[in-house]
PDB file of C-alpha atoms and ligand atoms in Angstrom:
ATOM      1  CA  UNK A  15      88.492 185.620  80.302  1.00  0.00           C
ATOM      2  CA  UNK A  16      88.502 182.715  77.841  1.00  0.00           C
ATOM      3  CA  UNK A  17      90.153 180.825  80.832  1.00  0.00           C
ATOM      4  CA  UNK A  18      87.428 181.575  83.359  1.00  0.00           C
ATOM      5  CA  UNK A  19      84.817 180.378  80.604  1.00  0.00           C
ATOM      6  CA  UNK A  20      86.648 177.064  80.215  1.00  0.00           C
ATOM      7  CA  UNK A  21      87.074 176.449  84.383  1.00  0.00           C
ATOM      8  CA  UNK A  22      82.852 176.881  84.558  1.00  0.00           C
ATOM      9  CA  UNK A  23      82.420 174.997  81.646  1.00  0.00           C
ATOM     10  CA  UNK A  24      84.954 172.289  83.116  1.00  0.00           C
ATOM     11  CA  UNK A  25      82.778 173.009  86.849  1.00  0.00           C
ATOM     12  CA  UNK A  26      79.790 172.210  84.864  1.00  0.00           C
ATOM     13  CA  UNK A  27      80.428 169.200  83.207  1.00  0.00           C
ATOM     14  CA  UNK A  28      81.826 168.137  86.602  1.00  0.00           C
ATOM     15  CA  UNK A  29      78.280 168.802  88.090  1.00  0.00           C
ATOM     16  CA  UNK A  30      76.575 166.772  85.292  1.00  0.00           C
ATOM     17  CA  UNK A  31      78.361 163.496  85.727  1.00  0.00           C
ATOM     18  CA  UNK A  32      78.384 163.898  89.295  1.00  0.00           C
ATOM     19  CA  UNK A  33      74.675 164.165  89.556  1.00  0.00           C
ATOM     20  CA  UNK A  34      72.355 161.647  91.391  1.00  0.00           C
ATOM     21  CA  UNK A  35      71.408 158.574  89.430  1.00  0.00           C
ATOM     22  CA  UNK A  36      68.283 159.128  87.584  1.00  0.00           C
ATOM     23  CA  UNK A  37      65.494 156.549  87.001  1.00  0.00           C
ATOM     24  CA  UNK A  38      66.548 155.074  83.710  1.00  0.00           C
ATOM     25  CA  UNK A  39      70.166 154.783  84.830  1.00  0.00           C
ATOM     26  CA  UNK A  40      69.985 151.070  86.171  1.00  0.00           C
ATOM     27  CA  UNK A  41      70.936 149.390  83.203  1.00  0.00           C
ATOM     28  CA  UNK A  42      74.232 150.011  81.087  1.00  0.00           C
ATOM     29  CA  UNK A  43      75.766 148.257  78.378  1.00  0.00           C
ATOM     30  CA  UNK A  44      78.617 146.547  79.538  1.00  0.00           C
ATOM     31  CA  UNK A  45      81.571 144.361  78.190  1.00  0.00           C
ATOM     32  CA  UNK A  46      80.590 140.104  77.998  1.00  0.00           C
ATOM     33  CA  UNK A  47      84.542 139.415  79.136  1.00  0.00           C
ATOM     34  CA  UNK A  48      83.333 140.859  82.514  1.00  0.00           C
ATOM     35  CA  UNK A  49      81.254 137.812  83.456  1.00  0.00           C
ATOM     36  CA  UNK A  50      82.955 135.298  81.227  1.00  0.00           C
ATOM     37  CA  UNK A  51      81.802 135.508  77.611  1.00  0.00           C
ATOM     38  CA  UNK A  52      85.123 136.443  76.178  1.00  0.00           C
ATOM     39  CA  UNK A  53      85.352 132.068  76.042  1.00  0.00           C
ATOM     40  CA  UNK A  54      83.506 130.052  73.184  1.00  0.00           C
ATOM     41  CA  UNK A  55      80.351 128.726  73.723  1.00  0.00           C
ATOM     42  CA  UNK A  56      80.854 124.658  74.734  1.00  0.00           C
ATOM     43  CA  UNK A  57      78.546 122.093  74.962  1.00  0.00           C
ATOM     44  CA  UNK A  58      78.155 119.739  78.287  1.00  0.00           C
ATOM     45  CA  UNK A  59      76.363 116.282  78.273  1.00  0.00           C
ATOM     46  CA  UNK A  60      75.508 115.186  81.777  1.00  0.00           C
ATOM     47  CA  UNK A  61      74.252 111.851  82.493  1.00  0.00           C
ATOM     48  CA  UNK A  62      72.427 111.677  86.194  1.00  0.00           C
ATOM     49  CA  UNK A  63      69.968 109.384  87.221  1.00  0.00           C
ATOM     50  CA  UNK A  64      67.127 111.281  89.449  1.00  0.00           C
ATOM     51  CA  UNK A  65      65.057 109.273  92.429  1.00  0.00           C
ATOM     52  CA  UNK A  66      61.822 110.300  93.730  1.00  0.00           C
ATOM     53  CA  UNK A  67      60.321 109.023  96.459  1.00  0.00           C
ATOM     54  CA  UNK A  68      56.933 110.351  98.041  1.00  0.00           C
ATOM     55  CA  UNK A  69      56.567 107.388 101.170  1.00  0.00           C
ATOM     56  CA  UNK A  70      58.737 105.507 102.930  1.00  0.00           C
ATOM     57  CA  UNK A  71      60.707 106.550 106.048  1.00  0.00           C
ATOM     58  CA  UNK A  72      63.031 108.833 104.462  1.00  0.00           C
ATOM     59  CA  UNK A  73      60.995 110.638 101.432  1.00  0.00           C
ATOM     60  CA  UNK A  74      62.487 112.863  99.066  1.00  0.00           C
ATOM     61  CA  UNK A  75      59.478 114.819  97.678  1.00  0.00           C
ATOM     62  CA  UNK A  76      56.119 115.334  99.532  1.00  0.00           C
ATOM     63  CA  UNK A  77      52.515 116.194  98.245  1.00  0.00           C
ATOM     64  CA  UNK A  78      51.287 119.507  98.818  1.00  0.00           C
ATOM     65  CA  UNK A  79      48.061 119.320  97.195  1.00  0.00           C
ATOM     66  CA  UNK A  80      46.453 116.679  96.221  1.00  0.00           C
ATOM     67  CA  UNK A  81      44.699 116.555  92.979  1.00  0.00           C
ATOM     68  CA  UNK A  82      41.259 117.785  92.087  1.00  0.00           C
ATOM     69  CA  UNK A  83      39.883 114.246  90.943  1.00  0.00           C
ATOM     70  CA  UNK A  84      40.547 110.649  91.501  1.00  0.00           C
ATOM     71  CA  UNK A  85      40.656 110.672  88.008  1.00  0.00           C
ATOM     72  CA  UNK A  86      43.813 112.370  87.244  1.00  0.00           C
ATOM     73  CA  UNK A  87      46.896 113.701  88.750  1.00  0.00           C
ATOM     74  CA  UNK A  88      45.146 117.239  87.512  1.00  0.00           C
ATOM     75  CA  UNK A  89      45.770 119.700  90.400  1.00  0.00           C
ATOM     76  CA  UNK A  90      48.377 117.816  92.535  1.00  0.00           C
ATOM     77  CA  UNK A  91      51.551 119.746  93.629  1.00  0.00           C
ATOM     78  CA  UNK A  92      54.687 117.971  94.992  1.00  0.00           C
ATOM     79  CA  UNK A  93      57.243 119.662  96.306  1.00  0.00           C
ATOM     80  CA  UNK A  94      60.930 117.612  95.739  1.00  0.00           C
ATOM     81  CA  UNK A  95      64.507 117.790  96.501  1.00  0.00           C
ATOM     82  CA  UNK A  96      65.825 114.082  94.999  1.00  0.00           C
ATOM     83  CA  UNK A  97      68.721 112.673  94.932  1.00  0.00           C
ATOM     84  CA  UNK A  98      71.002 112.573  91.633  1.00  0.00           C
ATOM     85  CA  UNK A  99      73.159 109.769  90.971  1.00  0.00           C
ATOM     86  CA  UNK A 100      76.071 108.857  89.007  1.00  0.00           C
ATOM     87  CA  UNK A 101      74.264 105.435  87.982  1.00  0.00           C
ATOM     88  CA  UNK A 102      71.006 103.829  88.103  1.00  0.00           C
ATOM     89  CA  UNK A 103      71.241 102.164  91.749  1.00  0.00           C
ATOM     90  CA  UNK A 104      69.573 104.614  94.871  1.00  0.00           C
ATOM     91  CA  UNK A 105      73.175 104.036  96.341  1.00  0.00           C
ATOM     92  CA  UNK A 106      75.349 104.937  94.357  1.00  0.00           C
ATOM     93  CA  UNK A 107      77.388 108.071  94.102  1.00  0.00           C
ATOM     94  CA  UNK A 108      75.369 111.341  95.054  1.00  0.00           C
ATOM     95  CA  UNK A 109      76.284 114.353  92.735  1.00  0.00           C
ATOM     96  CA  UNK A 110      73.709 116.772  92.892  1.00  0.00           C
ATOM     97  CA  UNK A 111      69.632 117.317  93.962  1.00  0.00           C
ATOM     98  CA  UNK A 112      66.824 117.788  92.055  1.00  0.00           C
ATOM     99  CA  UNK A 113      65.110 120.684  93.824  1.00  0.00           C
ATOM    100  CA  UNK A 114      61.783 122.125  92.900  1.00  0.00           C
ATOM    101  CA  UNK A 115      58.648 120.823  92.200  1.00  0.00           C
ATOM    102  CA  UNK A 116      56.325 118.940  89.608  1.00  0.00           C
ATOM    103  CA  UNK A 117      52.470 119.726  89.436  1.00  0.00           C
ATOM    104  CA  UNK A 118      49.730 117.527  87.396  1.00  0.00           C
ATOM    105  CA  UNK A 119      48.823 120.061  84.443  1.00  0.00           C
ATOM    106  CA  UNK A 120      46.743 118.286  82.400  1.00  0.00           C
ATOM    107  CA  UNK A 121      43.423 116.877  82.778  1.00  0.00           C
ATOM    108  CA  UNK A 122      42.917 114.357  80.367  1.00  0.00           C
ATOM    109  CA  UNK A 123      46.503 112.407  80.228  1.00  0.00           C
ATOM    110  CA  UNK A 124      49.236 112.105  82.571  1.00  0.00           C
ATOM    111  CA  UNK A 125      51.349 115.206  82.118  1.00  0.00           C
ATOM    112  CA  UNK A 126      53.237 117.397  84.916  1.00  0.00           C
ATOM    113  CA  UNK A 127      54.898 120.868  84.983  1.00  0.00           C
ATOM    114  CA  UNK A 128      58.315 120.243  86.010  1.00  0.00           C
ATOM    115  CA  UNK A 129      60.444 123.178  87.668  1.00  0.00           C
ATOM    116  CA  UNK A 130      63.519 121.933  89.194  1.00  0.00           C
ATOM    117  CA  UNK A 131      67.287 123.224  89.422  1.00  0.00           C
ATOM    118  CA  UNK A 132      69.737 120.515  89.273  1.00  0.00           C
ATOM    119  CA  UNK A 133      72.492 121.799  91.970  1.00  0.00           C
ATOM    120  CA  UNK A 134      75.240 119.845  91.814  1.00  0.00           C
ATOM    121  CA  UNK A 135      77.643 118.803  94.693  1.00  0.00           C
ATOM    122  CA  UNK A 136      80.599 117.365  93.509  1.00  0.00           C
ATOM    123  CA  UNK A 137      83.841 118.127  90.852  1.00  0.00           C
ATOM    124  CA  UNK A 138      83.853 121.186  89.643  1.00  0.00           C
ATOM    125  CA  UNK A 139      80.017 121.487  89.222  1.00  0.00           C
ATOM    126  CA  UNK A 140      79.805 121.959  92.736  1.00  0.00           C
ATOM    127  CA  UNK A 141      77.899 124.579  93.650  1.00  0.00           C
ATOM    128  CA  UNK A 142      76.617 124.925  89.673  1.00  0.00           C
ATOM    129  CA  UNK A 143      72.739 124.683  88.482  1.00  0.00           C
ATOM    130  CA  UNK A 144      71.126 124.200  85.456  1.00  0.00           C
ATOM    131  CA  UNK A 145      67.137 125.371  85.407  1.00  0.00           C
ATOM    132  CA  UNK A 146      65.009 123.112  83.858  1.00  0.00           C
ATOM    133  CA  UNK A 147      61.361 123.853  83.192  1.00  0.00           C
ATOM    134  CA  UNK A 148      58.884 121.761  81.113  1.00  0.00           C
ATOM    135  CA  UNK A 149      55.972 119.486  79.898  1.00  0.00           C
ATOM    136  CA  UNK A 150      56.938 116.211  81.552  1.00  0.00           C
ATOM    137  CA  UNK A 151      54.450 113.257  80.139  1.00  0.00           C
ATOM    138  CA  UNK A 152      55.978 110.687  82.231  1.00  0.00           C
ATOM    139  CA  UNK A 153      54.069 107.971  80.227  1.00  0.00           C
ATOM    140  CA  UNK A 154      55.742 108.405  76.768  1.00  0.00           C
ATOM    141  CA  UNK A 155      59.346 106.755  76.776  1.00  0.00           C
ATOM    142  CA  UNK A 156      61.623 109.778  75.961  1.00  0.00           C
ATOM    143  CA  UNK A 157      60.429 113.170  77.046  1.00  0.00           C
ATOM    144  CA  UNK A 158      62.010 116.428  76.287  1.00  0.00           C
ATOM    145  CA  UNK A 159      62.417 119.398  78.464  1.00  0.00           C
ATOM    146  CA  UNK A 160      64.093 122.306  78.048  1.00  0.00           C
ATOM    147  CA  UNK A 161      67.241 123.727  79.892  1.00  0.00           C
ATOM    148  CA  UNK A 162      65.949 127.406  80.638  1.00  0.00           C
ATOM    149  CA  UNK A 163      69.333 128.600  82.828  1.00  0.00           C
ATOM    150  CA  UNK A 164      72.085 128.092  84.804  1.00  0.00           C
ATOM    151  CA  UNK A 165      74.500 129.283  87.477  1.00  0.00           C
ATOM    152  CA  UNK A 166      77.970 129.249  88.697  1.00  0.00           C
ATOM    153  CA  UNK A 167      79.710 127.037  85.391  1.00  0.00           C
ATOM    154  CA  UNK A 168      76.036 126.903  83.418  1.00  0.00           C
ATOM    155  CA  UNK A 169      75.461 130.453  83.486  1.00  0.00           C
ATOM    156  CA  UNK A 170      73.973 131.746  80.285  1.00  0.00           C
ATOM    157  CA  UNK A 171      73.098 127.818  80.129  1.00  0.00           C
ATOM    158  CA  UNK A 172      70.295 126.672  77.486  1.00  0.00           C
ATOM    159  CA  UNK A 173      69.658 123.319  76.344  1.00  0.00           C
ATOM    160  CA  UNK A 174      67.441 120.658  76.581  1.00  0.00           C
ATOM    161  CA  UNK A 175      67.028 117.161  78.855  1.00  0.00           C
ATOM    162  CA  UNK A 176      65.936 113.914  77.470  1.00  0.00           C
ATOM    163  CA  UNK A 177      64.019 112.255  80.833  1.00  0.00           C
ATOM    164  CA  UNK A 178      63.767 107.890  80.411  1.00  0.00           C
ATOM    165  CA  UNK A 179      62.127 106.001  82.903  1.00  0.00           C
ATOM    166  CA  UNK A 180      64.096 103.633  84.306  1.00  0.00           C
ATOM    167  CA  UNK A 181      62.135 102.345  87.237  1.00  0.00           C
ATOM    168  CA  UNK A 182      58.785 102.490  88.227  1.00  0.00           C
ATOM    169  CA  UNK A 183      56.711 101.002  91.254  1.00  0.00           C
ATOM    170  CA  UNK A 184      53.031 101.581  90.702  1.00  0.00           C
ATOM    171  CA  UNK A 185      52.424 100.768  94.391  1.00  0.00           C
ATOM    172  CA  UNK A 186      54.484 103.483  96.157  1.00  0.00           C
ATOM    173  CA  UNK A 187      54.824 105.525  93.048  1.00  0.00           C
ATOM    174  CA  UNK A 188      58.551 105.517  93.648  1.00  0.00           C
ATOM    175  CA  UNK A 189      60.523 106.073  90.077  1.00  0.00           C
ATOM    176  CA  UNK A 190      64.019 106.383  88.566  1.00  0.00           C
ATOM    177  CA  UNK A 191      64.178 108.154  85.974  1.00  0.00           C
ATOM    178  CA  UNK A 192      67.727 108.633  83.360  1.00  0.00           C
ATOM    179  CA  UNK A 193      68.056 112.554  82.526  1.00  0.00           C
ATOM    180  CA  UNK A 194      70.289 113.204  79.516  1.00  0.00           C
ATOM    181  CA  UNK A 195      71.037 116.507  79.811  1.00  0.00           C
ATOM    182  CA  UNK A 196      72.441 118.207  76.345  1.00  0.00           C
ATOM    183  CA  UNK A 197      73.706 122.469  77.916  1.00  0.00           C
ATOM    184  CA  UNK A 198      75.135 124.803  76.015  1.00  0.00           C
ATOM    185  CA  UNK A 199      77.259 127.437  77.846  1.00  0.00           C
ATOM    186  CA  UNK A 200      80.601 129.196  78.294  1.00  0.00           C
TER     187      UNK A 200
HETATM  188  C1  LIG B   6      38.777 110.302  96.016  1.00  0.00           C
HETATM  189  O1  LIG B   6      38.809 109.010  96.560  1.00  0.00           O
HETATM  190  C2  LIG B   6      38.729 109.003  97.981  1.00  0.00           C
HETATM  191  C3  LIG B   6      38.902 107.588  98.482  1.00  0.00           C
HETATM  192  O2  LIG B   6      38.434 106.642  97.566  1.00  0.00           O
HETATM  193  C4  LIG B   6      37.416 109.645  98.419  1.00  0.00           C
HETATM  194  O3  LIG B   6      37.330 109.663  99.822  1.00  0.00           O
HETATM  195  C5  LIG B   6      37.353 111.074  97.888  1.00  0.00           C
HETATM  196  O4  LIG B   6      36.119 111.642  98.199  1.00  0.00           O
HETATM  197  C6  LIG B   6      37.556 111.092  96.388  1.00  0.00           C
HETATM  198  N1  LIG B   6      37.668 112.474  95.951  1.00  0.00           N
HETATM  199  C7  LIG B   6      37.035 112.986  94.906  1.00  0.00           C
HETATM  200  C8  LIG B   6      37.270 114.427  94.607  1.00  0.00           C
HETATM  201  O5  LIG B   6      36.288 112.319  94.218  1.00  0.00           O
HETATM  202  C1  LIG B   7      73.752  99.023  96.811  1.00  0.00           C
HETATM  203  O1  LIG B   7      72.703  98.157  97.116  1.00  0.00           O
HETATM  204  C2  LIG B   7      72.857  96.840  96.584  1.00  0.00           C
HETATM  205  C3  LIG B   7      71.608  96.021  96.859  1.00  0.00           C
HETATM  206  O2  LIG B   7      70.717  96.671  97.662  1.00  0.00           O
HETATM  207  C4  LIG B   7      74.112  96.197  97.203  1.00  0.00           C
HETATM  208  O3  LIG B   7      74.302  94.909  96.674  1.00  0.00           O
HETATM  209  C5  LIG B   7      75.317  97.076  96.894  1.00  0.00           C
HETATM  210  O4  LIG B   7      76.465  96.566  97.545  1.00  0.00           O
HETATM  211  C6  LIG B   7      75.088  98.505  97.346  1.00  0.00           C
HETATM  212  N1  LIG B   7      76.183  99.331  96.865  1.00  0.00           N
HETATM  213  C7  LIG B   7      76.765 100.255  97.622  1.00  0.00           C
HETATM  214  C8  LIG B   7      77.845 101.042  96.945  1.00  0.00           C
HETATM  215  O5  LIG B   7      76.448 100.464  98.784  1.00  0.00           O
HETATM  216  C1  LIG B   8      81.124 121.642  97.628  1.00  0.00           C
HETATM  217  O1  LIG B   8      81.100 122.989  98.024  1.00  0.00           O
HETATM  218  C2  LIG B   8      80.694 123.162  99.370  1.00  0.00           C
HETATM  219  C3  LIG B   8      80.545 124.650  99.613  1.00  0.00           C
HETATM  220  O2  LIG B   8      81.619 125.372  99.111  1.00  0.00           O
HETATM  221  C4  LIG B   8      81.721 122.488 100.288  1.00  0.00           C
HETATM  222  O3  LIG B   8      81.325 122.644 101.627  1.00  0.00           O
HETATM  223  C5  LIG B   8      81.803 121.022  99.934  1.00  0.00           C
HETATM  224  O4  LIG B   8      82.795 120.379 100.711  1.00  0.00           O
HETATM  225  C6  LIG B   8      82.093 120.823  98.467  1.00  0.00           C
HETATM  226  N1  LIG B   8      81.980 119.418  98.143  1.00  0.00           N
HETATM  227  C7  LIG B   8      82.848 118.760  97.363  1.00  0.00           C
HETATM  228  C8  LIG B   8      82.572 117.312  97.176  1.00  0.00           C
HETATM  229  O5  LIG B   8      83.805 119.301  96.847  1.00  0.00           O
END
């Protein structure tokens, strides 16, 4: 008797874990070591230089909108995928793109929203991205952005960028511009 009691009960619980998923079963705690955070947390300085270029025969970025009024860059959206060099020359070594875009976001200065991943292509970065997403007023001499996220080697990445302008040509509105990037991650 006793026996038959514990086989149902055993049938039972059996049942219960087999059951269909319900609802709130899509997220579980899990263990970090799984996806890599069994290491120390490191920090990576990366020193790129990034080129945009909006005319020309080969542009990198293009305008999607332009802005609102002649008055600002308020309202203009342009969509980029730039090249990222080791140094400061257009020529040199390639080691990532800048892919994303930057919109005009304020009306009364000079100040874009910047949303680009940084995917490298070389070493052992290739194939890794950093996020970066902020307030980018490309007037003032050092401007901060933060590092939101990463991928591949920068995953669980958060940081910060320090953007310099390095080159500027008020004509085509081509620019170089030196990104510090300062990324912690595992
Ligand atoms: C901006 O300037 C251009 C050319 O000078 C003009 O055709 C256009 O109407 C202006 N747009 C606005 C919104 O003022
Ligand atoms: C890059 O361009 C400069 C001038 O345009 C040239 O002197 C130099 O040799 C080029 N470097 C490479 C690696 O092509
Ligand atoms: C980067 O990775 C891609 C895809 O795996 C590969 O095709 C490419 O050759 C790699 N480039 C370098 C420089 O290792």
């Amino acid at each position: 008797m006793t026996k038959l009691i514990l086989i149902l009960a055993a049938q039972i619980i059996i049942l219960m874990t087999a059951a269909v998923a319900s609802p709130g079963d899509f997220a579980r705690t899990m263990d970090g070591k799984h996806v890599g955070l069994y290491k120390n947390e490191k920090l990576t300085h990366l020193r790129v230089y990034w080129h945009d270029s909006t005319t020309g025969r080969n542009p990198s970025s293009v305008i999607i909108q332009q802005p609102v009024f002649n008055s600002s860059v308020f309202g203009l959206i342009t969509m980029m995928d730039d090249a990222l060099t080791l140094d400061m020359p257009r020529n040199s070594t390639v080691v990532g793109q800048a892919q994303g875009m930057y919109a005009g976001a304020a009306q009364r200065e000079v100040s874009f929203l910047m949303v680009m991943n940084f995917a490298f292509t070389t070493g052992k970065y290739n194939g890794s991205t950093i996020t970066i997403l902020g307030r980018n007023t490309v007037t003032t001499k050092v401007r901060e952005m933060p590092v939101v996220g990463g991928s591949g080697m920068f995953r669980f990445a958060r940081g910060h960028v320090e953007a310099r302008t390095k080159f500027f040509d008020t004509k085509s509105g081509d620019a170089t511009v030196e990104y510090n990037c300062y990324v912690l991650h595992y």
